[in-house]
């Protein structure tokens, strides 16, 4: 078993003892709590009983209203009855205290007897309160009611004296029984509960102390036995380690235990055996190393001379590479200058090409605009010719319209003459109708029919005259409008002549514009051809410039690659130089180490001889 397992076992024994002690103590505490709870309940019940006895006495001696005291007494009686029955029927009391069963039953029987008598007393008191003959002011206390019943005012209710006398005997008797129940049965039960709880607590504490003491004794015995055996084995191991420290490897520990100390003893024995084998091998190897160090010393001397020659050759190569690097740097600068110059030329050509392209586009737009303007001008000239013809036709139409209006005015003059004739005829007809009316009046009855005709003729003549006047007015208005139209037609004819003159002038100007646009279009076409040729030449020059830049960049890329290779070779030469110096230093250090090693091998052989392996 491992040492830690043994320690765990001892700790488990101690822990088990502590747990057992705690369980015993917890049991004792639980019993004590139960006992204390029962004792407190008994004390609370006793207090409630004394309160009930006091209230019962108040029914006799109270100076207040009996109707208020009776409910209080009944309420406290009910509370006391509930608590008493709950306490006496509690399983903790009946199961834990079988020897008090007689006392419990006696208390229950006494209470049942008291409860029956209290119900009778309650009914008697309630009858007194319900009695209508007893004044309400006298319903104070039983003693007071008894005194009142002996007075002259209570002659008609003296039959109540018997009930009051019975109540005076029953209530003190119930008080005495309640005190006997409290101090006798309940007090004895409380004392028994307290005494038994104290006895159980003492036994539980004693048992817990015994368990704790037994656990402590077992744990101390286990620790003593384990410490004694462990100390003996550690002492044996200490002696063996002292022998090893004195360079004596001939120890042999025979500890067969399966714990840590047994494993340590076996490991120490195997370690000393391995050390014996190691020392023998080291002694053999030291002799071989000494021979090889002699050969290494001679080889190191030869290597030092060879490294010196390599270092000199590398120094010569380094100086040649420095000259090559300076030439290469000069070539790179010249190529870079060439590239910058060509790039500036290319930028200038590109700018010129952009300007030419912009000019060509502008000229093309201008040529298109001129072509459009020429087309519009030609179309305008044609429209102008049509306009001249339309103006001439309009002038002729205006002239013809003016003549027709004049003819209409002359026709209106004829109509006006006809209207004057009609007006004259209407006047004559009116005179004739008046004459006819006069003649019909002279004719009497024979002329009545003719008078009617004469009247109708007169009305027709009046209507004709009015219509002739209306037509005359209308003709006057039409004549005024025709005169205005004649004036307007004359003005329009003059305007048409002015428009014809202006259109003729505009037509001549458009002819000049068409001629100028034709010449300008021819010049723009020649400029566009020259600009196109110049743009093509500029594009070719740009392509050649870009090709030159590409060639120059390729040359620069090749030179950069050469420079990179030269830098790599230079770093390689420097690394070779550093490596050669490092190798030379290492060879010199190796020579020193070889000399030191030979000295140390001699010391090692002397130390190994001091170990005892038998």
Coordinates of C-alpha atoms in Angstrom, one line a residue:
X1 CA 0.0 0.0 0.0
X2 CA 1.2 3.5 -0.8
X3 CA 2.2 5.8 2.0
X4 CA -0.5 8.3 0.9
X5 CA -3.0 5.5 1.0
X6 CA -2.0 4.6 4.6
X7 CA -2.3 8.3 5.5
X8 CA -5.7 8.4 3.8
X9 CA -6.8 5.3 5.9
X10 CA -5.7 7.0 9.1
X11 CA -7.5 10.2 8.1
X12 CA -10.6 8.1 7.2
X13 CA -10.6 6.6 10.7
X14 CA -10.3 10.1 12.3
X15 CA -13.0 11.4 10.0
X16 CA -15.3 8.4 10.7
X17 CA -14.9 9.1 14.5
X18 CA -15.7 12.7 14.0
X19 CA -18.7 11.9 11.8
X20 CA -20.0 9.4 14.4
X21 CA -19.5 12.0 17.2
X22 CA -21.4 14.6 15.1
X23 CA -24.2 12.2 14.4
X24 CA -24.6 11.4 18.1
X25 CA -24.5 15.1 18.9
X26 CA -27.1 15.8 16.2
X27 CA -29.3 13.1 17.6
X28 CA -29.0 14.5 21.1
X29 CA -29.7 18.0 19.8
X30 CA -32.8 16.7 17.9
X31 CA -34.1 15.0 21.0
X32 CA -33.4 18.1 23.1
X33 CA -35.2 20.3 20.5
X34 CA -38.3 17.9 20.6
X35 CA -38.3 17.9 24.4
X36 CA -37.9 21.7 24.5
X37 CA -40.7 22.1 22.0
X38 CA -43.0 19.9 24.1
X39 CA -42.0 21.7 27.3
X40 CA -42.7 25.1 25.6
X41 CA -46.1 23.9 24.3
X42 CA -47.0 22.6 27.9
X43 CA -45.9 26.0 29.4
X44 CA -48.0 27.9 26.7
X45 CA -51.0 25.6 27.5
X46 CA -50.6 26.3 31.3
X47 CA -50.5 30.0 30.6
X48 CA -53.6 29.7 28.5
X49 CA -55.3 27.7 31.4
X50 CA -54.6 30.4 33.9
X51 CA -56.0 33.0 31.5
X52 CA -59.1 30.9 31.2
X53 CA -59.5 30.6 35.0
X54 CA -59.1 34.4 35.2
X55 CA -61.8 35.0 32.6
X56 CA -64.1 32.5 34.3
X57 CA -63.7 34.5 37.5
X58 CA -64.6 37.7 35.6
X59 CA -68.0 36.3 34.8
X60 CA -68.8 36.5 38.5
X61 CA -67.1 39.8 39.5
X62 CA -67.1 41.9 36.3
X63 CA -68.6 45.4 36.5
X64 CA -69.0 45.5 32.7
X65 CA -71.7 44.1 30.5
X66 CA -72.1 40.4 30.8
X67 CA -73.0 40.2 27.1
X68 CA -69.4 41.3 26.3
X69 CA -67.6 39.1 28.8
X70 CA -69.4 35.9 27.8
X71 CA -68.0 35.8 24.2
X72 CA -64.5 36.5 25.5
X73 CA -64.8 33.6 28.0
X74 CA -66.2 31.3 25.2
X75 CA -63.4 32.3 22.8
X76 CA -60.6 31.6 25.3
X77 CA -62.3 28.3 26.3
X78 CA -62.3 27.2 22.7
X79 CA -58.7 28.2 22.2
X80 CA -57.7 26.4 25.4
X81 CA -59.7 23.3 24.3
X82 CA -58.0 23.2 20.9
X83 CA -54.5 23.6 22.2
X84 CA -55.1 21.0 25.0
X85 CA -56.4 18.4 22.6
X86 CA -53.6 19.1 20.2
X87 CA -51.0 18.8 22.9
X88 CA -52.4 15.6 24.5
X89 CA -52.8 13.9 21.1
X90 CA -49.3 14.8 19.8
X91 CA -47.5 11.6 18.7
X92 CA -44.2 13.0 20.2
X93 CA -45.9 13.0 23.6
X94 CA -47.9 9.8 23.4
X95 CA -45.1 7.7 21.8
X96 CA -42.2 9.1 23.8
X97 CA -43.9 9.0 27.2
X98 CA -46.0 5.8 27.5
X99 CA -45.6 5.9 31.3
X100 CA -47.6 9.2 31.3
X101 CA -50.5 7.7 29.4
X102 CA -52.7 7.5 32.5
X103 CA -52.0 11.1 33.3
X104 CA -52.9 12.1 29.7
X105 CA -56.2 10.2 29.8
X106 CA -57.0 11.6 33.2
X107 CA -56.5 15.2 31.9
X108 CA -58.7 14.5 28.9
X109 CA -61.5 13.0 31.0
X110 CA -61.3 16.0 33.4
X111 CA -61.5 18.4 30.6
X112 CA -64.4 16.7 29.0
X113 CA -66.3 16.8 32.4
X114 CA -65.4 20.5 32.8
X115 CA -66.5 21.2 29.2
X116 CA -69.9 19.7 29.9
X117 CA -70.4 21.8 33.0
X118 CA -69.2 24.9 31.1
X119 CA -71.8 24.3 28.4
X120 CA -74.5 24.2 31.0
X121 CA -73.2 27.4 32.6
X122 CA -73.0 29.1 29.2
X123 CA -76.7 28.2 28.6
X124 CA -77.7 29.5 32.0
X125 CA -75.9 32.8 31.5
X126 CA -77.4 33.1 28.0
X127 CA -80.9 32.6 29.4
X128 CA -80.2 35.4 31.9
X129 CA -79.1 37.7 29.0
X130 CA -82.1 36.7 26.9
X131 CA -84.6 37.3 29.7
X132 CA -86.6 40.4 28.9
X133 CA -87.8 41.0 32.5
X134 CA -84.2 41.5 33.7
X135 CA -83.2 45.1 33.0
X136 CA -80.3 45.6 30.6
X137 CA -78.6 47.9 33.1
X138 CA -78.5 45.1 35.6
X139 CA -76.9 42.5 33.3
X140 CA -73.4 43.1 34.6
X141 CA -72.0 40.2 36.6
X142 CA -73.4 37.1 38.4
X143 CA -72.8 38.6 41.8
X144 CA -74.4 41.9 40.8
X145 CA -77.4 40.1 39.3
X146 CA -77.8 38.0 42.5
X147 CA -77.8 41.2 44.6
X148 CA -80.4 42.8 42.3
X149 CA -82.7 39.8 42.6
X150 CA -82.9 40.4 46.4
X151 CA -84.0 44.0 45.9
X152 CA -87.7 45.1 45.9
X153 CA -87.5 46.0 42.1
X154 CA -86.9 42.3 41.2
X155 CA -90.0 40.7 42.9
X156 CA -91.4 39.5 39.6
X157 CA -88.2 37.8 38.5
X158 CA -87.1 36.2 41.8
X159 CA -87.3 32.8 40.0
X160 CA -83.9 33.6 38.4
X161 CA -82.3 33.5 41.9
X162 CA -82.0 29.7 41.6
X163 CA -80.0 29.9 38.3
X164 CA -77.7 32.6 39.7
X165 CA -77.0 30.6 42.8
X166 CA -76.1 27.6 40.7
X167 CA -73.8 29.7 38.6
X168 CA -72.1 31.1 41.7
X169 CA -71.4 27.5 42.7
X170 CA -70.4 26.2 39.2
X171 CA -68.1 28.9 38.1
X172 CA -65.8 28.8 41.2
X173 CA -65.8 25.0 40.9
X174 CA -64.8 25.2 37.3
X175 CA -62.0 27.6 38.2
X176 CA -60.8 25.2 40.8
X177 CA -61.0 22.3 38.3
X178 CA -59.1 24.3 35.7
X179 CA -56.3 25.1 38.3
X180 CA -56.2 21.4 39.3
X181 CA -55.9 20.5 35.6
X182 CA -53.1 23.0 35.1
X183 CA -51.1 22.4 38.2
X184 CA -51.8 18.7 38.5
X185 CA -51.9 16.9 35.1
X186 CA -50.3 19.5 32.9
X187 CA -47.6 20.5 35.5
X188 CA -46.7 16.9 36.0
X189 CA -46.5 16.2 32.3
X190 CA -44.2 19.3 31.9
X191 CA -41.9 18.1 34.7
X192 CA -41.7 14.6 33.2
X193 CA -40.9 16.0 29.8
X194 CA -38.1 18.3 31.1
X195 CA -36.6 15.5 33.3
X196 CA -36.6 12.9 30.5
X197 CA -35.2 15.4 28.0
X198 CA -32.3 16.2 30.4
X199 CA -31.6 12.5 31.0
X200 CA -31.6 11.8 27.2
X201 CA -29.3 14.7 26.5
X202 CA -26.9 13.5 29.2
X203 CA -26.8 10.0 27.8
X204 CA -26.3 11.2 24.2
X205 CA -23.5 13.6 25.2
X206 CA -21.8 10.7 27.1
X207 CA -22.1 8.4 24.2
X208 CA -20.7 11.0 21.8
X209 CA -17.7 11.6 24.1
X210 CA -17.0 7.8 24.2
X211 CA -17.1 7.6 20.4
X212 CA -14.8 10.6 20.0
X213 CA -12.4 9.2 22.6
X214 CA -12.4 5.7 21.0
X215 CA -11.8 7.3 17.5
X216 CA -8.9 9.4 18.9
X217 CA -7.3 6.3 20.6
X218 CA -7.5 4.3 17.3
X219 CA -6.1 7.2 15.3
X220 CA -3.2 7.8 17.7
X221 CA -2.3 4.1 17.7
X222 CA -2.3 3.9 13.9
X223 CA -0.2 7.1 13.7
X224 CA 2.3 5.7 16.2
X225 CA 2.7 2.4 14.5
X226 CA 3.0 4.0 11.0
X227 CA 5.6 6.6 12.2
X228 CA 7.7 3.9 13.9
X229 CA 7.9 1.7 10.9
X230 CA 8.4 4.6 8.5
X231 CA 11.3 6.0 10.7
X232 CA 13.1 2.6 10.7
X233 CA 12.9 2.3 6.9
X234 CA 14.0 5.9 6.3
X235 CA 17.0 5.3 8.6
X236 CA 18.1 2.4 6.4
X237 CA 17.7 4.5 3.3
X238 CA 19.8 7.3 4.9
X239 CA 22.7 4.9 5.6
X240 CA 22.7 3.8 2.0
X241 CA 22.7 7.4 0.7
X242 CA 25.6 8.2 3.1
X243 CA 27.6 5.3 1.5
X244 CA 26.9 6.6 -2.0
X245 CA 28.1 10.1 -0.9
X246 CA 31.3 8.5 0.3
X247 CA 31.9 7.1 -3.3
X248 CA 31.0 3.5 -2.2
X249 CA 28.7 2.0 -4.9
X250 CA 28.7 -1.5 -3.4
X251 CA 25.3 -1.1 -1.5
X252 CA 22.4 -3.5 -1.9
X253 CA 19.0 -2.6 -0.4
X254 CA 16.4 -5.4 0.0
X255 CA 13.2 -3.5 0.7
X256 CA 10.3 -5.4 -0.8
X257 CA 7.5 -3.0 0.3
X258 CA 5.2 -1.7 -2.4
X259 CA 5.1 1.9 -1.2
X260 CA 7.2 5.0 -2.1
X261 CA 10.1 4.2 0.2
X262 CA 10.3 0.6 -1.2
X263 CA 10.3 2.0 -4.7
X264 CA 13.0 4.6 -3.8
X265 CA 15.2 1.8 -2.3
X266 CA 14.9 -0.3 -5.5
X267 CA 15.6 2.7 -7.7
X268 CA 18.7 3.6 -5.7
X269 CA 20.0 0.0 -6.0
X270 CA 19.5 0.1 -9.8
X271 CA 21.0 3.6 -10.0
X272 CA 24.2 2.4 -8.2
X273 CA 24.4 -0.6 -10.6
X274 CA 24.1 1.7 -13.6
X275 CA 26.8 4.0 -12.1
X276 CA 29.1 1.0 -11.8
X277 CA 28.6 0.1 -15.5
X278 CA 28.9 3.8 -16.5
X279 CA 32.2 4.3 -14.7
X280 CA 33.7 1.2 -16.4
X281 CA 32.5 2.4 -19.8
X282 CA 33.8 6.0 -19.1
X283 CA 37.2 4.6 -18.2
X284 CA 37.4 2.7 -21.5
X285 CA 36.1 5.7 -23.5
X286 CA 38.5 8.1 -21.8
X287 CA 41.5 6.1 -23.1
X288 CA 40.0 6.1 -26.6
X289 CA 39.3 9.8 -26.5
X290 CA 42.8 10.5 -25.5
X291 CA 44.2 8.8 -28.6
X292 CA 41.7 10.6 -30.8
X293 CA 42.5 14.0 -29.3
X294 CA 46.2 13.5 -30.4
X295 CA 45.0 12.9 -34.0
X296 CA 42.6 15.8 -33.8
X297 CA 45.4 18.1 -32.7
X298 CA 47.5 17.4 -35.8
X299 CA 44.5 17.7 -38.1
X300 CA 43.6 21.1 -36.6
X301 CA 47.1 22.5 -37.3
X302 CA 46.8 21.5 -41.0
X303 CA 43.3 23.0 -41.3
X304 CA 44.5 26.3 -39.9
X305 CA 47.0 26.8 -42.6
X306 CA 44.4 25.9 -45.3
X307 CA 41.9 28.3 -44.0
X308 CA 44.6 31.1 -44.1
X309 CA 45.0 30.5 -47.8
X310 CA 41.3 30.5 -48.5
X311 CA 40.9 33.8 -46.6
X312 CA 43.5 35.5 -48.8
X313 CA 41.8 34.3 -52.1
X314 CA 38.4 35.6 -50.9
X315 CA 39.9 39.0 -50.1
X316 CA 41.1 39.3 -53.7
X317 CA 37.7 38.3 -55.1
X318 CA 36.0 40.9 -52.8
X319 CA 38.1 43.8 -54.3
X320 CA 37.3 42.7 -57.9
X321 CA 33.6 42.6 -57.1
X322 CA 33.7 46.1 -55.6
X323 CA 35.1 47.4 -59.0
X324 CA 32.3 45.5 -60.9
X325 CA 29.7 46.9 -58.5
X326 CA 30.8 50.5 -59.1
X327 CA 30.6 50.0 -62.9
X328 CA 27.2 48.4 -62.7
X329 CA 25.9 51.2 -60.5
X330 CA 27.1 53.8 -63.1
X331 CA 25.3 51.8 -65.9
X332 CA 22.1 51.7 -63.9
X333 CA 22.2 55.5 -63.4
X334 CA 22.6 56.1 -67.1
X335 CA 19.8 53.7 -68.0
X336 CA 17.5 55.4 -65.4
X337 CA 18.4 58.8 -66.9
X338 CA 17.6 57.5 -70.4
X339 CA 14.2 56.1 -69.2
X340 CA 13.3 59.5 -67.5
X341 CA 14.1 61.4 -70.7
X342 CA 12.1 59.1 -72.9
X343 CA 9.2 59.1 -70.4
X344 CA 9.2 63.0 -70.5
X345 CA 9.2 62.9 -74.3
X346 CA 6.3 60.3 -74.2
X347 CA 4.4 62.5 -71.8
X348 CA 4.9 65.5 -74.1
X349 CA 3.8 63.5 -77.2
X350 CA 0.8 62.1 -75.2
X351 CA -0.2 65.7 -74.2
X352 CA 0.2 66.8 -77.8
X353 CA -1.8 63.8 -79.1
X354 CA -4.6 64.6 -76.6
X355 CA -4.6 68.3 -77.8
X356 CA -4.8 67.1 -81.4
X357 CA -7.5 64.6 -80.6
X358 CA -9.4 67.4 -78.9
X359 CA -8.9 69.8 -81.8
X360 CA -9.9 67.1 -84.3
X361 CA -13.1 66.4 -82.3
X362 CA -13.8 70.2 -82.1
X363 CA -13.2 70.6 -85.9
X364 CA -15.4 67.6 -86.7
X365 CA -18.1 69.1 -84.5
X366 CA -17.7 72.5 -86.2
X367 CA -17.8 70.9 -89.6
X368 CA -21.0 69.0 -88.6
X369 CA -22.5 72.3 -87.3
X370 CA -21.5 74.1 -90.6
X371 CA -23.1 71.3 -92.6
X372 CA -26.2 71.5 -90.5
X373 CA -26.2 75.3 -90.8
X374 CA -25.8 75.1 -94.6
X375 CA -28.6 72.6 -94.8
X376 CA -30.8 74.9 -92.6
X377 CA -29.8 77.9 -94.7
X378 CA -30.7 76.1 -98.0
X379 CA -34.0 75.0 -96.5
X380 CA -34.6 78.6 -95.2
X381 CA -33.9 80.0 -98.7
X382 CA -36.4 77.6 -100.2
X383 CA -39.0 78.6 -97.6
X384 CA -38.2 82.2 -98.2
X385 CA -38.9 81.8 -102.0
X386 CA -42.2 80.2 -101.0
X387 CA -42.9 83.0 -98.6
X388 CA -42.4 85.6 -101.3
X389 CA -44.9 83.8 -103.5
X390 CA -47.3 83.5 -100.6
X391 CA -46.9 87.3 -99.8
X392 CA -47.6 88.2 -103.4
X393 CA -50.6 85.9 -103.5
X394 CA -51.8 87.4 -100.1
X395 CA -51.4 91.0 -101.5
X396 CA -53.5 90.1 -104.6
X397 CA -56.2 88.4 -102.3
X398 CA -56.2 91.5 -100.1
X399 CA -56.7 93.7 -103.2
X400 CA -59.5 91.5 -104.5
X401 CA -61.1 91.4 -101.1
X402 CA -61.0 95.2 -100.9
X403 CA -62.7 95.5 -104.3
X404 CA -65.4 93.0 -103.3
X405 CA -66.0 95.0 -100.1
X406 CA -66.4 98.2 -102.2
X407 CA -68.9 96.4 -104.4
X408 CA -70.8 95.2 -101.3
X409 CA -70.8 98.9 -100.1
X410 CA -72.3 99.9 -103.4
X411 CA -74.9 97.1 -103.1
X412 CA -75.8 98.4 -99.7
X413 CA -76.4 101.9 -101.1
X414 CA -79.0 100.3 -103.5
X415 CA -80.6 98.4 -100.6
X416 CA -80.8 101.7 -98.7
X417 CA -82.6 103.3 -101.7
X418 CA -85.1 100.3 -101.7
X419 CA -85.7 100.7 -98.0
X420 CA -86.5 104.4 -98.6
X421 CA -89.0 103.4 -101.2
X422 CA -90.5 100.8 -98.8
X423 CA -90.7 103.5 -96.1
X424 CA -92.5 105.9 -98.5
X425 CA -94.9 103.1 -99.5
X426 CA -95.5 102.4 -95.8
X427 CA -96.3 106.0 -95.1
X428 CA -98.7 106.2 -98.1
X429 CA -100.3 102.9 -97.0
X430 CA -100.8 104.3 -93.5
X431 CA -102.5 107.4 -95.0
X432 CA -104.7 105.1 -97.1
X433 CA -105.7 103.0 -94.1
X434 CA -106.6 106.2 -92.2
X435 CA -108.7 107.4 -95.1
X436 CA -110.3 104.0 -95.4
X437 CA -111.1 104.0 -91.6
X438 CA -112.7 107.5 -92.0
X439 CA -114.8 106.3 -95.0
X440 CA -115.9 103.2 -93.2
X441 CA -117.0 105.3 -90.3
X442 CA -119.0 107.4 -92.7
X443 CA -120.5 104.2 -94.2
X444 CA -121.8 103.0 -90.8
X445 CA -122.7 99.4 -90.4
X446 CA -121.9 98.6 -94.0
X447 CA -118.4 99.8 -93.6
X448 CA -117.4 97.9 -90.5
X449 CA -115.8 95.0 -92.4
X450 CA -113.9 97.5 -94.5
X451 CA -112.8 99.3 -91.2
X452 CA -111.3 96.0 -89.9
X453 CA -109.3 95.6 -93.2
X454 CA -108.2 99.2 -93.0
X455 CA -107.0 98.6 -89.4
X456 CA -105.0 95.5 -90.4
X457 CA -103.5 97.5 -93.3
X458 CA -102.5 100.3 -90.9
X459 CA -100.8 97.7 -88.6
X460 CA -99.0 96.1 -91.6
X461 CA -97.9 99.6 -92.7
X462 CA -96.6 100.3 -89.1
X463 CA -94.8 97.0 -88.9
X464 CA -93.3 97.5 -92.4
X465 CA -92.1 101.0 -91.4
X466 CA -90.5 99.6 -88.2
X467 CA -88.8 96.8 -90.0
X468 CA -87.5 99.2 -92.7
X469 CA -86.1 101.4 -89.9
X470 CA -84.4 98.3 -88.3
X471 CA -83.0 97.2 -91.7
X472 CA -81.8 100.7 -92.3
X473 CA -80.0 100.8 -88.9
X474 CA -78.5 97.4 -89.7
X475 CA -77.3 98.6 -93.1
X476 CA -75.8 101.6 -91.5
X477 CA -73.8 99.4 -89.1
X478 CA -72.8 97.1 -91.9
X479 CA -71.7 100.1 -94.0
X480 CA -69.6 101.4 -91.1
X481 CA -68.0 97.9 -90.7
X482 CA -67.4 97.7 -94.5
X483 CA -65.7 101.1 -94.5
X484 CA -63.5 99.9 -91.6
X485 CA -62.8 96.7 -93.5
X486 CA -61.8 98.7 -96.6
X487 CA -59.4 100.8 -94.4
X488 CA -58.0 97.6 -92.9
X489 CA -57.7 96.0 -96.3
X490 CA -55.8 99.0 -97.5
X491 CA -53.5 98.8 -94.5
X492 CA -53.0 95.0 -95.0
X493 CA -52.1 95.6 -98.6
X494 CA -49.5 98.1 -97.6
X495 CA -48.2 95.6 -94.9
X496 CA -48.0 92.9 -97.5
X497 CA -45.9 95.2 -99.7
X498 CA -43.6 95.9 -96.7
X499 CA -43.3 92.2 -96.0
X500 CA -42.5 91.4 -99.6
X501 CA -39.7 94.0 -99.5
X502 CA -38.3 92.6 -96.2
X503 CA -38.5 89.0 -97.5
X504 CA -36.6 90.0 -100.6
X505 CA -33.9 91.6 -98.4
X506 CA -33.8 88.5 -96.2
X507 CA -33.5 86.3 -99.3
X508 CA -30.5 88.2 -100.5
X509 CA -28.8 87.9 -97.1
X510 CA -29.4 84.2 -97.0
X511 CA -27.8 83.9 -100.4
X512 CA -24.7 85.6 -99.0
X513 CA -24.8 83.3 -95.9
X514 CA -25.0 80.2 -98.0
X515 CA -22.0 81.2 -100.1
X516 CA -20.0 82.0 -96.9
X517 CA -20.9 78.7 -95.3
X518 CA -19.9 76.8 -98.4
X519 CA -16.5 78.4 -98.4
X520 CA -16.1 77.8 -94.6
X521 CA -17.1 74.1 -95.0
X522 CA -14.4 73.6 -97.7
X523 CA -11.8 75.2 -95.4
X524 CA -12.9 73.1 -92.4
X525 CA -12.6 69.9 -94.5
X526 CA -9.0 70.7 -95.4
X527 CA -8.2 71.4 -91.7
X528 CA -9.8 68.2 -90.6
X529 CA -7.7 66.2 -93.1
X530 CA -4.5 67.9 -91.9
X531 CA -5.4 67.2 -88.2
X532 CA -6.2 63.5 -88.9
X533 CA -2.8 63.1 -90.6
X534 CA -1.1 64.9 -87.7
X535 CA -2.9 62.6 -85.2
X536 CA -1.8 59.5 -87.0
X537 CA 1.8 60.7 -87.0
X538 CA 1.6 61.5 -83.2
X539 CA 0.1 58.1 -82.5
X540 CA 3.0 56.4 -84.4
X541 CA 5.5 58.5 -82.5
X542 CA 3.8 57.6 -79.2
X543 CA 4.0 53.9 -80.0
X544 CA 7.7 54.2 -80.9
X545 CA 8.3 56.1 -77.6
X546 CA 6.6 53.4 -75.6
X547 CA 8.6 50.8 -77.3
X548 CA 11.8 52.7 -76.4
X549 CA 10.7 52.9 -72.8
X550 CA 9.9 49.2 -72.8
X551 CA 13.4 48.4 -74.2
X552 CA 15.0 50.7 -71.6
X553 CA 13.1 49.1 -68.8
X554 CA 14.0 45.6 -70.0
X555 CA 17.7 46.7 -70.0
X556 CA 17.3 48.2 -66.5
X557 CA 15.6 45.0 -65.3
X558 CA 18.5 43.0 -66.6
X559 CA 21.0 45.3 -64.9
X560 CA 18.9 45.1 -61.7
X561 CA 19.1 41.3 -61.9
X562 CA 22.8 41.5 -62.4
X563 CA 23.1 43.9 -59.5
X564 CA 21.0 41.6 -57.3
X565 CA 23.2 38.6 -58.3
X566 CA 26.3 40.8 -57.6
X567 CA 24.9 41.7 -54.2
X568 CA 24.2 38.0 -53.5
X569 CA 27.7 37.0 -54.5
X570 CA 29.1 39.8 -52.4
X571 CA 27.1 38.7 -49.4
X572 CA 28.2 35.2 -50.1
X573 CA 31.9 36.3 -50.2
X574 CA 31.4 38.2 -47.0
X575 CA 29.7 35.2 -45.4
X576 CA 32.5 33.0 -46.7
X577 CA 35.0 35.4 -45.2
X578 CA 33.2 35.5 -41.9
X579 CA 32.8 31.7 -42.0
X580 CA 36.5 31.3 -42.7
X581 CA 37.3 33.6 -39.8
X582 CA 34.9 31.7 -37.6
X583 CA 36.3 28.4 -38.8
X584 CA 39.8 29.6 -38.1
X585 CA 38.8 30.8 -34.6
X586 CA 37.0 27.5 -34.0
X587 CA 40.1 25.6 -35.1
X588 CA 42.3 27.6 -32.8
X589 CA 39.7 27.1 -30.0
X590 CA 39.6 23.4 -30.9
X591 CA 43.4 23.2 -30.4
X592 CA 43.0 24.9 -27.0
X593 CA 40.1 22.6 -26.1
X594 CA 42.2 19.6 -27.2
X595 CA 45.0 20.5 -24.9
X596 CA 42.5 21.2 -22.1
X597 CA 40.6 17.9 -22.8
X598 CA 43.8 15.9 -22.6
X599 CA 44.4 17.5 -19.2
X600 CA 40.8 16.9 -18.1
X601 CA 41.0 13.2 -19.2
X602 CA 43.9 12.7 -16.9
X603 CA 41.9 14.2 -14.1
X604 CA 38.9 12.1 -14.9
X605 CA 40.8 8.9 -14.9
X606 CA 42.1 9.8 -11.4
X607 CA 38.6 10.5 -10.2
X608 CA 37.1 7.3 -11.6
X609 CA 39.8 5.3 -9.8
X610 CA 38.5 6.7 -6.4
X611 CA 35.0 4.9 -6.8
X612 CA 34.6 1.5 -5.2
X613 CA 32.7 -0.8 -7.5
X614 CA 33.2 -4.1 -5.6

